[in-house]
Amino acid sequence: MSKIKPEYVCQSCGARFPKWTGRCGHCGEWDTLVEKVLETKKTWVASENHPQSLGAITVHESEERWVTQVHEFDRVVGGGIIRGSVGLLGGSPGVGKSTLILQLLARLAKNRLKVLYVSGEESANQIKHRADRLLIQQDKLLVLIASNLEQILDCLRADQPDFVVIDSIQTLYTDQLTASPGTVSQVRESAGVLMKHAKQTNTGVMLIGHVTKEGDIAGPRTLEHMVDYVLYLEGEKKEQQRILRSVKNRFGTVNEVGLFKMTAKGLVEISKPNSLFIDRFLSTHPGTAVFSAREGSRTIFLEIQVLVGDTQQNNPARTAMGMDRNRLQLIIAVLEKHLNMNFSHNDIYVNLAGGFRVFEPAIDLALMAALLSSHLNVALPEKSVFFGEISLTGEFRSVSGMEERLYESQRCGFKRVFLPAQSLKPSGMSNLTIEVNPVRDIHELREVLA
Ligand code: TYD
Ligand code: MG
């Protein structure tokens, strides 16, 4: 197809330009110019063009779900992939997106679904090597090495797969645009065309996208709004654990997570998460605390590591990996105010071990305990678990899932738990053998380290 002359449209004011610039010459907004496809084809049929009553609409094949039987995956997408839905799977390079997808496709193919894996990133040889390594059944799995959208669409029309995965959306380009692959306009246009195809033909589509360091799907954050579901695969390359998180789902809940570990034979489901992590918590050093996090219907234990060091800098470091930096700032402010401490000459680094991310405020008590422990250079009592939210007045507040966190700590062999005093029911709880230490406020927490 011959290239057509591009035109750029400001997404803010709608002004049009023949050339791309960083700033709109009309309204002055930055970074709002997007390439526009000039060719206008009539894409609708007159007979479809009148409104109908909602009651007259018959739902056919409603909510047919494809179950992959990878339970950790199925649960995250709400019981299976909905036929004809379009999803996005994000994750940093090397985290295991292609591995996960190949394993899922093999399962779906085994269940007699016609699946197609389109790769613009790797050669057929590389994919074959990976499939060999994963010991998956390969004869029903179709593979296409391509990155041209028109070529892929031709293939989809000819082969009519039930489910197609594009690895990755950043490698795609359409002849309709002159911009290079990976740019916002290419990614958006390609995704838009694929989505239209998906909805017209009831084909399931999953787009894989690399995320940048900031955690956005590089460039095309707008895709998140277009698709039916968005999943992220998290974890650190050098660590085994992987967590699959749903951040958007038009067909189900978004607070479930799936847990996997990366092995020599690919991703393996973890159905009893804590048996894998428990060994790590046996030794305690100053600056570490164990937090029991709630992820969907699961309780997971995570190690928080804090380093408080002296600094000569005017602007001491406040670094938080795996959690909200504002949360850290708040905790420092509360400690300074209510315990009369001064961290203005201290760099503070926080890391959540294993590449996990936690955004629930229940982490406050554990984070504070680790921070105080590092600052005072005193280790916390061994085999302890911490959870609770701090208020600005320095008191700890109860959090959701209290009983689950408590009983799971006991089941996993922890000896004691520190939790907000106000969360304890007067009637008490039955069958508790773990030592329960209610903490009212940060003064009481300080005493734990005395
Ligand atoms: P990959 O799926 O290629 O990551 P992504 O598509 O997200 O970029 O996985 C990359 C890493 O996983 C790579 O460093 C090798 C490792 N790996 C295993 O440890 N075991 C395996 O069975 C496979 C296939 C990969
Ligand atoms: Mg890949």
XYZ file of C-alpha atoms and ligand atoms in Angstrom:
476
model
C 0.000 0.000 0.000
C 1.388 3.408 -0.903
C 2.169 5.801 1.908
C -0.239 8.684 2.256
C 0.580 12.175 3.430
C 0.237 12.438 7.197
C -1.647 15.054 9.111
C -1.299 15.828 12.829
C -4.200 16.763 15.038
C -3.979 18.362 18.467
C -5.816 16.158 20.945
C -6.546 19.215 23.047
C -7.954 21.833 20.654
C -8.312 19.909 17.384
C -6.014 22.168 15.320
C -4.417 20.430 12.330
C -0.799 20.605 11.159
C 1.153 19.078 8.280
C 4.193 18.515 10.540
C 4.608 17.153 14.045
C 5.805 19.545 16.739
C 6.192 19.079 20.469
C 3.854 21.951 21.224
C 0.548 22.805 19.601
C 0.941 26.099 17.714
C -2.699 26.920 18.298
C -3.496 26.239 21.965
C 0.070 25.969 23.281
C -0.407 22.535 24.956
C 2.618 20.258 25.007
C 2.788 16.788 23.500
C -0.782 16.698 22.222
C -0.174 16.249 18.470
C -1.134 12.826 17.166
C -0.881 11.568 13.623
C -4.234 11.172 11.953
C -5.131 8.694 9.230
C -6.382 10.730 6.280
C -7.992 7.998 4.256
C -11.667 8.052 5.113
C -13.493 4.882 4.295
C -17.109 4.340 5.053
C -16.953 1.620 7.652
C -20.599 1.314 8.620
C -23.553 -0.253 6.908
C -26.782 1.776 6.554
C -28.971 -1.075 7.847
C -27.080 -1.120 11.143
C -27.540 2.562 11.631
C -30.667 2.911 13.710
C -31.231 2.738 17.395
C -33.067 -0.223 18.863
C -34.692 -0.818 22.198
C -32.439 -2.415 24.755
C -35.136 -4.997 25.438
C -35.112 -6.124 21.823
C -31.425 -6.977 21.937
C -30.806 -10.672 22.333
C -27.556 -11.662 23.915
C -25.987 -14.586 22.167
C -23.144 -16.670 23.452
C -23.227 -14.529 26.555
C -20.098 -14.589 28.609
C -18.642 -17.772 27.191
C -15.372 -18.189 29.017
C -12.291 -20.032 27.911
C -10.795 -21.738 30.908
C -7.052 -22.226 30.589
C -6.858 -24.523 33.625
C -3.894 -22.479 34.805
C -5.870 -21.696 37.943
C -3.739 -18.769 39.025
C -4.455 -17.140 35.661
C -8.128 -18.063 35.394
C -8.878 -16.595 38.805
C -7.264 -13.269 37.923
C -9.390 -12.868 34.777
C -12.542 -13.858 36.648
C -12.830 -17.518 35.701
C -11.456 -17.577 32.168
C -11.032 -15.339 29.143
C -14.324 -14.063 27.723
C -14.844 -14.987 24.089
C -14.248 -11.984 21.849
C -12.697 -9.841 24.571
C -9.601 -7.703 24.116
C -6.965 -7.575 26.825
C -3.600 -6.098 27.570
C -0.789 -7.879 29.387
C 1.931 -5.537 30.642
C 5.222 -6.176 32.363
C 8.865 -5.187 32.243
C 11.100 -6.844 29.636
C 12.255 -10.285 30.731
C 9.678 -10.736 33.479
C 8.094 -13.692 31.651
C 5.187 -12.390 29.565
C 6.019 -14.434 26.479
C 6.615 -17.503 28.618
C 3.265 -17.166 30.369
C 1.431 -16.589 27.110
C 2.970 -19.557 25.355
C 1.981 -21.786 28.265
C -1.577 -20.423 28.239
C -1.910 -20.794 24.473
C -0.762 -24.390 24.666
C -3.463 -25.124 27.251
C -6.149 -23.421 25.168
C -5.028 -25.264 22.039
C -5.273 -28.520 23.947
C -8.866 -27.570 24.775
C -9.580 -27.474 21.029
C -9.437 -23.743 20.617
C -7.771 -22.370 17.510
C -5.053 -20.097 18.845
C -2.485 -17.939 17.079
C 0.675 -16.473 18.539
C 1.943 -13.460 16.574
C 5.450 -12.388 17.423
C 7.254 -9.343 16.170
C 9.991 -9.726 18.749
C 11.480 -13.148 18.224
C 12.289 -15.535 15.396
C 10.420 -18.791 14.863
C 13.565 -20.565 16.056
C 13.620 -18.731 19.354
C 9.941 -19.444 19.939
C 10.476 -23.097 19.105
C 13.350 -23.283 21.608
C 11.204 -21.751 24.298
C 8.314 -24.117 23.575
C 10.722 -27.094 23.773
C 11.936 -25.864 27.113
C 8.408 -25.510 28.398
C 7.568 -29.070 27.307
C 4.294 -27.936 25.811
C 2.224 -29.646 23.176
C 3.021 -27.755 20.011
C 1.173 -29.271 17.078
C -2.060 -27.269 17.543
C -0.301 -23.980 18.264
C -0.132 -21.606 15.318
C 2.707 -19.098 15.129
C 3.130 -16.100 12.868
C 6.236 -13.945 12.762
C 5.005 -10.530 11.712
C 4.818 -6.926 12.747
C 2.869 -5.399 9.884
C -0.741 -4.872 10.892
C -2.191 -5.359 7.399
C -0.324 -8.631 7.022
C -1.594 -9.827 10.394
C -5.179 -8.857 9.546
C -4.987 -10.801 6.276
C -3.834 -13.801 8.233
C -6.620 -13.398 10.791
C -9.228 -13.212 8.040
C -7.830 -16.255 6.289
C -7.196 -18.489 9.307
C -9.917 -17.209 11.643
C -8.377 -18.149 14.974
C -10.541 -18.015 18.124
C -7.824 -16.324 20.128
C -4.791 -14.344 19.016
C -1.930 -12.900 21.026
C 0.205 -10.043 19.721
C 3.710 -10.027 21.213
C 4.238 -7.119 21.458
C 1.990 -4.180 20.576
C 5.112 -1.992 20.425
C 6.471 -3.898 17.424
C 3.338 -3.397 15.317
C 3.008 -0.832 12.578
C 0.315 0.003 10.088
C 0.979 1.192 6.538
C -1.585 3.894 7.209
C 0.872 5.888 9.305
C 4.376 7.093 8.671
C 5.406 7.096 12.340
C 7.755 4.343 13.493
C 6.643 1.285 15.458
C 6.284 1.861 19.181
C 5.133 5.453 18.880
C 1.862 6.421 20.492
C 0.077 6.868 17.184
C 1.222 3.492 15.786
C 0.373 1.637 18.957
C -3.012 3.262 19.274
C -4.001 2.896 15.656
C -2.860 -0.752 15.491
C -4.639 -1.604 18.715
C -7.782 0.187 17.529
C -7.887 -1.753 14.254
C -7.294 -5.060 16.045
C -10.038 -4.261 18.526
C -12.462 -3.546 15.734
C -11.587 -6.847 14.139
C -12.038 -8.604 17.461
C -15.491 -7.167 18.043
C -16.666 -7.751 14.466
C -15.540 -11.364 14.349
C -15.819 -12.307 18.036
C -12.116 -13.150 18.095
C -10.332 -12.957 21.444
C -7.264 -10.710 21.304
C -4.543 -10.200 23.863
C -1.948 -7.494 23.370
C 1.367 -7.729 25.170
C 3.030 -4.445 26.111
C 6.354 -3.595 27.699
C 6.218 -1.239 30.614
C 8.642 1.553 31.265
C 10.400 2.076 34.577
C 7.637 4.400 35.691
C 5.210 1.519 35.380
C 3.277 2.813 32.390
C 2.818 0.728 29.311
C 5.428 2.530 27.250
C 3.733 5.283 25.308
C 0.245 3.955 24.891
C -1.333 4.361 28.276
C -4.465 5.168 26.344
C -4.735 1.456 25.510
C -5.786 0.787 29.075
C -9.012 2.673 28.424
C -9.718 0.914 25.155
C -9.390 -2.727 26.176
C -11.699 -4.936 28.247
C -9.126 -6.113 30.757
C -5.594 -5.140 31.796
C -3.143 -7.479 33.506
C 0.336 -6.830 34.804
C 2.991 -9.430 35.458
C 5.307 -8.259 38.227
C 8.468 -9.575 39.785
C 12.212 -9.262 39.668
C 14.167 -11.020 36.967
C 16.684 -12.506 39.396
C 14.001 -13.678 41.804
C 11.625 -16.584 41.220
C 8.289 -15.182 42.294
C 5.915 -13.563 39.842
C 2.615 -11.948 40.616
C -0.099 -11.475 38.015
C -2.367 -8.596 38.852
C -5.588 -7.440 37.261
C -5.949 -3.657 37.183
C -9.025 -3.474 34.980
C -11.679 -6.023 34.151
C -14.954 -5.262 32.445
C -16.184 -8.750 33.234
C -15.150 -9.326 36.818
C -13.345 -8.117 39.888
C -9.934 -6.497 39.888
C -8.525 -7.414 43.237
C -7.421 -10.977 42.567
C -3.809 -11.892 41.987
C -2.154 -14.981 40.582
C 1.112 -16.280 41.967
C 3.775 -18.072 39.973
C 7.424 -18.949 40.204
C 9.790 -18.924 37.256
C 11.581 -22.237 36.893
C 13.721 -23.886 34.221
C 10.481 -25.284 32.788
C 8.633 -21.988 32.732
C 6.106 -20.482 35.105
C 4.709 -22.802 37.745
C 1.618 -21.945 39.768
C 1.977 -21.369 43.478
C -1.198 -22.463 45.199
C 0.186 -22.280 48.739
C 2.172 -19.045 48.527
C 3.567 -18.875 51.987
C 5.285 -22.225 51.969
C 7.585 -20.748 49.341
C 8.430 -17.563 51.177
C 8.575 -18.656 54.796
C 12.242 -19.705 54.880
C 13.304 -16.189 54.101
C 11.973 -14.836 57.365
C 13.900 -17.006 59.782
C 16.708 -14.579 60.511
C 16.086 -11.044 61.620
C 18.432 -8.141 61.034
C 17.896 -4.591 62.170
C 15.810 -2.832 59.527
C 13.679 -5.762 58.423
C 10.071 -6.507 59.296
C 7.549 -8.996 57.945
C 4.237 -7.653 56.725
C 1.165 -9.795 56.050
C -0.364 -8.331 52.916
C -3.840 -9.076 51.606
C -3.930 -9.636 47.870
C -7.455 -10.470 46.736
C -8.472 -13.482 48.759
C -4.890 -14.372 49.757
C -2.564 -13.415 52.559
C 1.076 -13.107 51.533
C 4.042 -12.410 53.772
C 6.472 -9.836 52.489
C 9.738 -8.637 53.911
C 10.248 -4.902 54.206
C 13.849 -3.745 54.317
C 14.746 -0.267 55.486
C 18.105 1.407 55.592
C 18.480 4.615 57.571
C 21.906 6.136 57.038
C 23.670 9.406 57.782
C 23.927 11.954 55.025
C 25.605 15.284 54.405
C 23.193 16.165 51.629
C 20.807 19.055 51.983
C 18.118 16.938 50.391
C 18.346 13.542 52.037
C 17.199 10.555 49.958
C 13.702 9.134 50.448
C 13.553 6.097 48.232
C 10.670 3.621 48.265
C 10.799 0.557 46.030
C 7.590 -1.432 45.774
C 5.482 1.027 47.702
C 4.141 4.563 47.673
C 6.783 7.169 48.429
C 4.166 9.494 49.899
C 3.350 6.802 52.457
C 7.000 6.782 53.482
C 7.066 10.568 53.782
C 3.946 10.463 55.936
C 5.435 7.870 58.250
C 8.608 9.888 58.672
C 6.538 12.979 59.473
C 4.513 11.105 62.107
C 7.679 9.699 63.728
C 9.301 13.137 63.792
C 6.244 14.766 65.300
C 5.193 12.200 67.907
C 8.487 10.571 68.870
C 10.490 13.763 68.612
C 12.860 12.195 66.134
C 14.784 14.024 63.462
C 15.536 12.384 60.140
C 16.693 15.512 58.330
C 20.280 14.203 58.360
C 19.326 10.698 57.284
C 18.963 9.045 53.908
C 16.116 6.543 54.031
C 15.804 3.656 51.587
C 12.891 1.228 51.624
C 12.665 -1.956 49.603
C 9.962 -4.579 49.412
C 11.786 -7.874 48.830
C 10.946 -9.994 45.824
C 9.895 -7.268 43.418
C 6.381 -7.014 44.833
C 4.372 -3.844 45.113
C 1.998 -2.997 47.940
C -0.282 -0.010 48.137
C -2.487 -0.861 51.105
C -2.052 1.384 54.152
C -1.964 -1.736 56.325
C 1.764 -1.730 55.596
C 2.314 1.298 57.901
C 2.945 -0.606 61.133
C 5.469 -2.946 59.533
C 7.168 -0.111 57.696
C 7.436 1.953 60.851
C 8.773 -1.010 62.815
C 11.464 -1.631 60.178
C 12.363 2.050 60.042
C 12.719 2.345 63.811
C 14.636 -0.931 63.891
C 17.174 0.343 61.362
C 17.427 3.763 62.967
C 17.992 2.344 66.464
C 20.032 -0.581 65.124
C 17.956 -3.053 67.124
C 16.442 -6.149 65.519
C 12.721 -6.779 65.899
C 11.645 -9.908 67.815
C 12.163 -12.952 65.623
C 9.321 -14.656 63.730
C 7.083 -11.610 64.089
C 4.446 -10.296 61.728
C 3.208 -6.694 61.608
C 0.171 -5.002 60.111
C -1.886 -1.876 60.788
C -2.553 1.601 59.445
C -1.193 4.734 61.127
C -3.259 7.853 61.647
C -1.712 11.317 61.671
C -2.193 11.401 65.432
C 0.238 8.512 65.827
C -2.352 5.857 66.681
C -2.729 2.596 64.831
C -6.022 1.863 63.131
C -7.559 -1.474 62.287
C -7.432 -2.772 58.743
C -9.538 -5.152 56.686
C -8.839 -8.875 56.660
C -7.560 -8.783 60.245
C -8.553 -12.341 61.145
C -7.241 -13.792 57.901
C -3.870 -12.111 58.432
C -3.754 -13.349 62.000
C -4.687 -16.981 61.364
C -2.472 -17.237 58.294
C 0.485 -15.984 60.381
C -0.234 -18.680 62.910
C -0.675 -21.371 60.272
C 2.642 -20.463 58.687
C 4.617 -20.805 61.892
C 5.155 -17.217 62.957
C 5.417 -16.812 66.733
C 3.951 -13.399 67.330
C 1.944 -10.730 65.634
C 1.838 -6.979 66.241
C -1.444 -5.364 65.278
C -3.572 -2.295 66.065
C -5.094 -2.542 69.551
C -8.409 -1.207 68.289
C -8.857 -4.104 65.882
C -9.184 -6.687 68.651
C -12.693 -7.826 69.421
C -13.472 -7.963 73.158
C -14.785 -11.510 72.785
C -11.399 -12.609 71.529
C -10.797 -15.231 68.892
C -10.787 -18.979 69.243
C -7.919 -21.385 68.603
C -5.275 -18.688 68.720
C -1.919 -20.022 69.813
C 0.167 -17.243 68.281
C 1.258 -14.470 70.652
C -0.896 -11.413 69.920
C 0.621 -8.025 70.726
C -1.832 -5.153 70.430
C -0.124 -1.830 69.689
C -2.092 1.311 70.465
C 0.215 3.979 69.118
C 3.791 4.663 68.057
C 4.951 5.066 71.659
C 3.990 1.455 72.274
C 5.732 0.428 69.068
C 8.872 2.235 70.235
C 8.789 0.142 73.410
C 8.939 -3.074 71.373
C 12.457 -2.000 70.398
C 13.532 -0.884 73.874
P 10.227 -13.923 28.641
O 8.970 -14.692 28.671
O 10.973 -13.889 27.367
O 9.999 -12.435 29.146
P 9.226 -11.207 28.456
O 8.429 -11.745 27.328
O 8.380 -10.634 29.551
O 10.259 -10.221 28.015
O 11.118 -14.546 29.820
C 12.364 -14.084 29.990
C 13.138 -14.718 31.108
O 12.610 -15.890 31.656
C 14.472 -15.059 30.555
O 15.402 -14.285 31.286
C 14.648 -16.503 30.776
C 13.615 -16.855 31.772
N 13.041 -18.190 31.545
C 13.160 -19.150 32.534
O 13.779 -18.937 33.585
N 12.600 -20.393 32.333
C 11.933 -20.679 31.195
O 11.424 -21.816 31.049
C 11.821 -19.676 30.178
C 11.102 -19.954 28.901
C 12.377 -18.438 30.413
Mg 8.699 -11.375 25.297
